[in-house]
Amino acid sequence: MAVPDTMLIGNIGKYQFLKQAAALEYPPAFDQFLFLKPAFLELQPCENSALHYSLFDSRKKWVVACLTVHRTADSFVSPCQAPFGGVQHLVDSEVLHWFLELVEVDIRKEGATSVQLTTAPSIYASAPFAILTDILLRRGFSIVASEQHHYLPVEQGIPFHSLLSPAAGRRLKKCHLKEFKFRQEPLDFLPQAFSFLERCRKEKKQTLSLTLPKLQTQITSLPDHYFIFSLRDGEELVALSLVVKVNSEILYNFYPGSLVSYNHFSPAIHLTEEIYQFAQLNGYTCLDLGTSLVGGALNIPLMRFKRSLGGKESLKFIFKKDLK
């Protein structure tokens, strides 16, 4: 499957280093994360400034490493506008070192004075994450920031209530007695869902990071990667979450929200239980609860809430290297 404006820059054994004007459509050797998929990258507002690099296995005809960077002035960043970008790979340290070396050489020719990469959370792929972190540090990258994620391991036969702290367990029972109704909403419910999430954020003096038109574009283009789940008191919405399918193993609780007036019930706990059970039924192994950052600052109550759900810690790093 040829891609227009593809350049072969070098090779090491069976691996070819490719630079493309558009994201390479050859199948990946790994279960590719949504935010690195060509179809998602094409929706980014800075797509015209993108450079796509791939490491292509010429024998098996699949991609074993990929990286997309976007130009901002004289620097390159990954991602442009997504929770993470960076490198996804399935190669050893030697090959990854060579791949990143060629990326650096090429973006220097493009006029880059620095490059910044935000990795996926470590729990997404722990062994490739460890290799990538080691090689980036050996290549002179610095960790300029880190973000703590919380996640729930999703295991068959493990009930959600067994993960909870005693206090969270009591609140879940209170929700069950209230008999809130859980629904998976159709995707065309997005405008109402967005309005509800905006209301919830305003109650907490917060804002949403994406606009409704941008979300609509993403969901229309990639409908299999988005779910809307709600919890209702009768017909009144009390909690809702927009959930993203990152890949076949990972769900990301991307935009959760609940009404402040129902805080004494904590319907977010009940909704998380339903999403966890949905993950169990559909074969997912990880439910990412996201960071606990609000406006760039750590929100301690939110972090404690995620821990009360049984959330475990995972790290996401932001690496940077000056190329002057």
XYZ file of C-alpha atoms in Angstrom:
324
model
C 0.000 0.000 0.000
C 1.951 3.004 -1.243
C 1.733 6.392 0.400
C 2.312 9.574 -1.644
C 5.415 11.593 -0.782
C 7.031 8.756 1.181
C 10.811 8.952 1.509
C 13.099 6.041 2.391
C 15.829 7.671 4.456
C 17.743 4.632 5.648
C 17.579 1.013 6.671
C 19.040 -1.365 9.215
C 18.658 -4.971 8.218
C 15.029 -5.624 7.356
C 13.851 -2.308 8.862
C 13.280 0.733 6.659
C 13.108 4.252 8.078
C 10.341 6.142 6.294
C 9.308 9.784 6.336
C 5.839 10.550 5.027
C 3.685 13.528 4.181
C 0.709 11.496 5.453
C 0.547 8.891 8.195
C 1.514 5.464 6.887
C -1.421 3.161 6.313
C 0.468 -0.130 6.556
C -0.828 -2.252 9.448
C 1.030 -1.857 12.758
C 2.695 -4.797 14.488
C 1.094 -3.602 17.738
C -2.404 -2.761 18.916
C -2.183 0.897 17.929
C -3.399 3.586 20.304
C -6.231 5.743 18.969
C -4.284 9.006 19.337
C -1.536 7.676 17.039
C -3.821 6.277 14.341
C -3.705 7.961 10.912
C -7.472 8.574 10.999
C -7.166 10.483 14.297
C -4.043 12.404 13.268
C -5.809 13.660 10.148
C -8.320 15.443 12.406
C -5.688 17.442 14.272
C -5.813 21.213 13.735
C -2.067 21.309 13.022
C -2.019 18.420 10.522
C -0.470 20.656 7.840
C 2.645 21.019 10.006
C 3.006 17.293 10.696
C 5.913 14.991 9.925
C 5.237 11.261 10.136
C 8.055 8.795 10.791
C 7.728 5.028 10.644
C 9.962 2.026 11.015
C 8.769 -0.501 8.470
C 9.503 -4.227 8.570
C 10.025 -4.960 4.859
C 9.638 -8.713 5.344
C 6.454 -8.823 7.358
C 5.036 -5.668 5.756
C 4.039 -3.940 8.942
C 5.076 -0.922 11.016
C 7.072 -1.674 14.174
C 7.562 1.925 15.368
C 5.840 5.223 14.616
C 6.103 8.870 15.629
C 4.263 11.960 14.421
C 5.600 15.399 15.321
C 4.055 18.813 14.702
C 5.894 22.058 14.061
C 5.371 24.956 16.474
C 7.633 27.856 15.438
C 11.115 26.262 15.343
C 10.259 23.355 17.626
C 8.500 20.033 17.112
C 6.025 18.511 19.562
C 4.083 15.288 19.846
C 1.138 15.424 20.260
C -0.424 18.473 18.673
C -3.717 18.211 20.581
C -4.327 14.876 22.305
C -3.779 13.298 25.722
C -0.469 11.872 24.496
C 1.612 11.227 21.403
C 5.229 10.138 21.263
C 6.528 6.799 20.028
C 4.675 3.510 19.930
C 6.952 0.615 19.096
C 7.670 -3.077 19.274
C 11.447 -3.212 18.803
C 14.547 -3.700 20.930
C 16.748 -0.945 22.345
C 19.295 -0.976 19.503
C 16.708 -0.560 16.766
C 14.755 2.098 18.684
C 17.983 4.051 19.309
C 18.685 4.035 15.552
C 15.104 5.085 14.736
C 15.231 8.070 17.116
C 18.674 9.075 15.885
C 17.382 9.339 12.319
C 14.327 11.282 13.516
C 16.604 13.806 15.227
C 18.829 14.146 12.159
C 15.842 14.788 9.920
C 14.020 17.305 12.115
C 17.284 19.246 12.497
C 17.276 19.539 8.693
C 13.685 20.788 8.998
C 14.951 23.611 11.224
C 13.946 22.260 14.627
C 15.788 23.670 17.632
C 14.010 21.369 20.106
C 11.677 18.389 20.240
C 9.148 17.492 22.932
C 7.377 14.144 23.293
C 4.527 13.222 25.650
C 4.372 9.479 26.227
C 1.370 7.265 26.802
C 0.862 6.236 30.448
C 3.325 3.537 31.451
C 0.585 0.997 32.196
C -0.512 1.004 28.549
C 2.543 -1.007 27.473
C 4.996 -1.381 30.330
C 7.899 -3.127 28.540
C 7.967 -0.810 25.467
C 7.547 2.163 27.851
C 10.630 1.086 29.837
C 12.714 0.679 26.654
C 11.554 4.041 25.293
C 12.252 5.877 28.555
C 15.753 4.399 28.780
C 16.642 5.244 25.178
C 15.279 8.802 25.358
C 17.333 9.493 28.487
C 20.432 7.954 26.887
C 19.902 10.179 23.863
C 19.985 13.316 25.986
C 16.291 13.929 26.508
C 15.218 15.333 29.870
C 11.984 14.692 31.720
C 10.510 18.189 31.990
C 7.192 17.112 33.512
C 5.329 14.047 34.679
C 1.658 13.303 35.155
C 0.282 10.707 37.520
C -2.568 8.655 36.096
C -4.848 6.336 38.006
C -6.261 3.199 36.445
C -8.278 0.143 37.368
C -7.025 -3.279 36.289
C -10.030 -5.026 34.775
C -10.049 -8.706 35.672
C -12.690 -11.314 35.053
C -14.348 -12.521 38.251
C -13.210 -9.508 40.297
C -16.291 -7.466 41.323
C -15.991 -3.701 41.338
C -17.103 -3.345 44.958
C -14.087 -5.397 46.082
C -11.780 -2.644 44.806
C -13.366 0.151 46.849
C -12.379 1.752 50.116
C -14.925 1.209 52.932
C -16.296 4.752 52.555
C -16.668 4.414 48.781
C -18.338 1.035 49.279
C -20.939 2.598 51.562
C -21.680 5.308 48.995
C -22.082 2.696 46.272
C -24.640 0.847 48.383
C -26.454 4.153 48.900
C -26.605 4.597 45.106
C -27.955 1.077 44.671
C -30.708 1.785 47.202
C -31.565 4.957 45.294
C -31.925 2.797 42.156
C -30.246 5.088 39.660
C -30.701 3.907 36.089
C -27.658 3.239 33.906
C -27.765 3.736 30.140
C -25.407 3.530 27.208
C -26.534 6.533 25.223
C -26.455 6.690 21.401
C -23.633 8.804 19.980
C -26.119 11.337 18.614
C -26.826 12.190 22.261
C -23.485 14.056 22.268
C -24.922 17.629 22.234
C -27.027 16.911 25.349
C -24.099 15.075 26.946
C -21.749 17.973 26.245
C -24.217 20.463 27.696
C -24.504 18.356 30.841
C -20.710 18.052 31.191
C -20.333 21.814 30.723
C -22.884 22.354 33.503
C -20.969 19.997 35.815
C -17.669 21.729 35.082
C -19.156 25.186 35.630
C -20.429 24.071 39.042
C -16.797 23.324 39.895
C -15.471 26.455 38.139
C -13.739 24.349 35.501
C -13.892 24.123 31.720
C -13.753 21.395 29.069
C -10.605 21.105 26.969
C -12.436 20.427 23.681
C -15.302 22.205 21.952
C -18.467 20.424 20.889
C -17.654 20.754 17.143
C -14.220 19.176 17.654
C -15.702 16.285 19.616
C -18.420 15.808 17.014
C -15.805 15.622 14.269
C -13.808 12.994 16.159
C -16.822 10.884 17.025
C -18.310 11.093 13.539
C -14.991 10.046 12.015
C -14.185 7.318 14.564
C -17.508 6.178 16.051
C -16.207 2.787 17.184
C -13.842 4.509 19.613
C -16.358 6.498 21.663
C -19.057 5.633 24.185
C -21.475 7.790 26.182
C -22.629 6.331 29.500
C -25.148 7.954 31.821
C -26.771 7.537 35.203
C -30.264 8.895 35.806
C -32.563 9.579 38.722
C -35.802 8.826 36.925
C -35.252 10.770 33.704
C -32.904 13.361 35.234
C -29.240 13.052 34.332
C -27.114 12.930 37.479
C -23.820 11.591 36.103
C -22.371 11.033 32.651
C -19.076 10.065 31.071
C -17.615 10.182 27.597
C -15.373 7.116 27.369
C -12.702 6.527 24.728
C -11.581 3.171 23.395
C -7.806 3.658 23.202
C -7.307 0.183 21.738
C -8.766 -3.294 22.179
C -7.475 -3.534 25.772
C -7.802 -0.009 27.169
C -10.790 2.208 27.959
C -10.175 5.826 28.974
C -12.725 7.560 31.196
C -12.098 10.788 29.306
C -14.857 13.238 30.309
C -16.726 12.263 33.501
C -19.154 14.593 35.255
C -21.800 14.530 37.969
C -24.115 17.086 39.564
C -22.902 18.750 42.748
C -26.427 18.465 44.177
C -25.994 14.652 44.195
C -22.612 14.631 45.925
C -24.121 12.995 49.011
C -24.744 9.918 46.832
C -21.526 10.055 44.767
C -23.188 8.763 41.589
C -19.758 8.895 39.911
C -18.891 5.752 41.896
C -21.958 3.945 40.589
C -21.270 5.094 37.023
C -17.656 3.905 37.281
C -18.957 0.527 38.443
C -21.121 0.270 35.331
C -18.233 1.251 33.050
C -15.980 -1.288 34.791
C -18.583 -4.002 34.212
C -18.902 -2.929 30.565
C -15.114 -3.319 30.289
C -15.294 -6.798 31.817
C -18.033 -7.914 29.431
C -16.130 -6.646 26.399
C -12.677 -8.006 27.182
C -10.839 -4.830 28.187
C -8.024 -5.192 30.711
C -7.512 -1.570 31.809
C -9.831 1.303 32.692
C -7.794 4.516 32.656
C -9.228 7.054 35.098
C -6.988 9.834 33.783
C -4.884 12.408 35.595
C -5.913 14.412 38.636
C -4.741 17.705 37.175
C -7.069 20.677 36.987
C -5.659 23.715 35.215
C -2.208 22.144 35.387
C -2.306 21.801 39.181
C -2.764 18.597 41.142
C -6.292 18.269 42.517
C -5.764 16.378 45.775
C -9.460 15.591 46.466
C -9.821 14.167 42.938
C -6.705 12.047 43.391
C -8.038 10.712 46.708
C -11.365 9.918 45.068
C -9.660 7.840 42.385
C -7.664 6.007 45.024
C -10.892 5.279 46.893
C -12.112 3.512 43.739
C -9.098 1.218 43.902
C -7.171 3.287 41.376
C -3.520 2.355 40.952
C -0.787 4.762 39.893
C 0.823 5.028 36.480
C 3.115 7.728 35.096
C 3.137 9.694 31.878
C 6.290 11.664 31.039
C 6.975 14.730 28.928
C 10.467 14.527 27.410
C 12.331 17.399 25.796
C 15.663 17.787 24.016
C 17.355 20.939 22.748
C 18.807 20.431 19.277
C 20.805 23.642 18.976
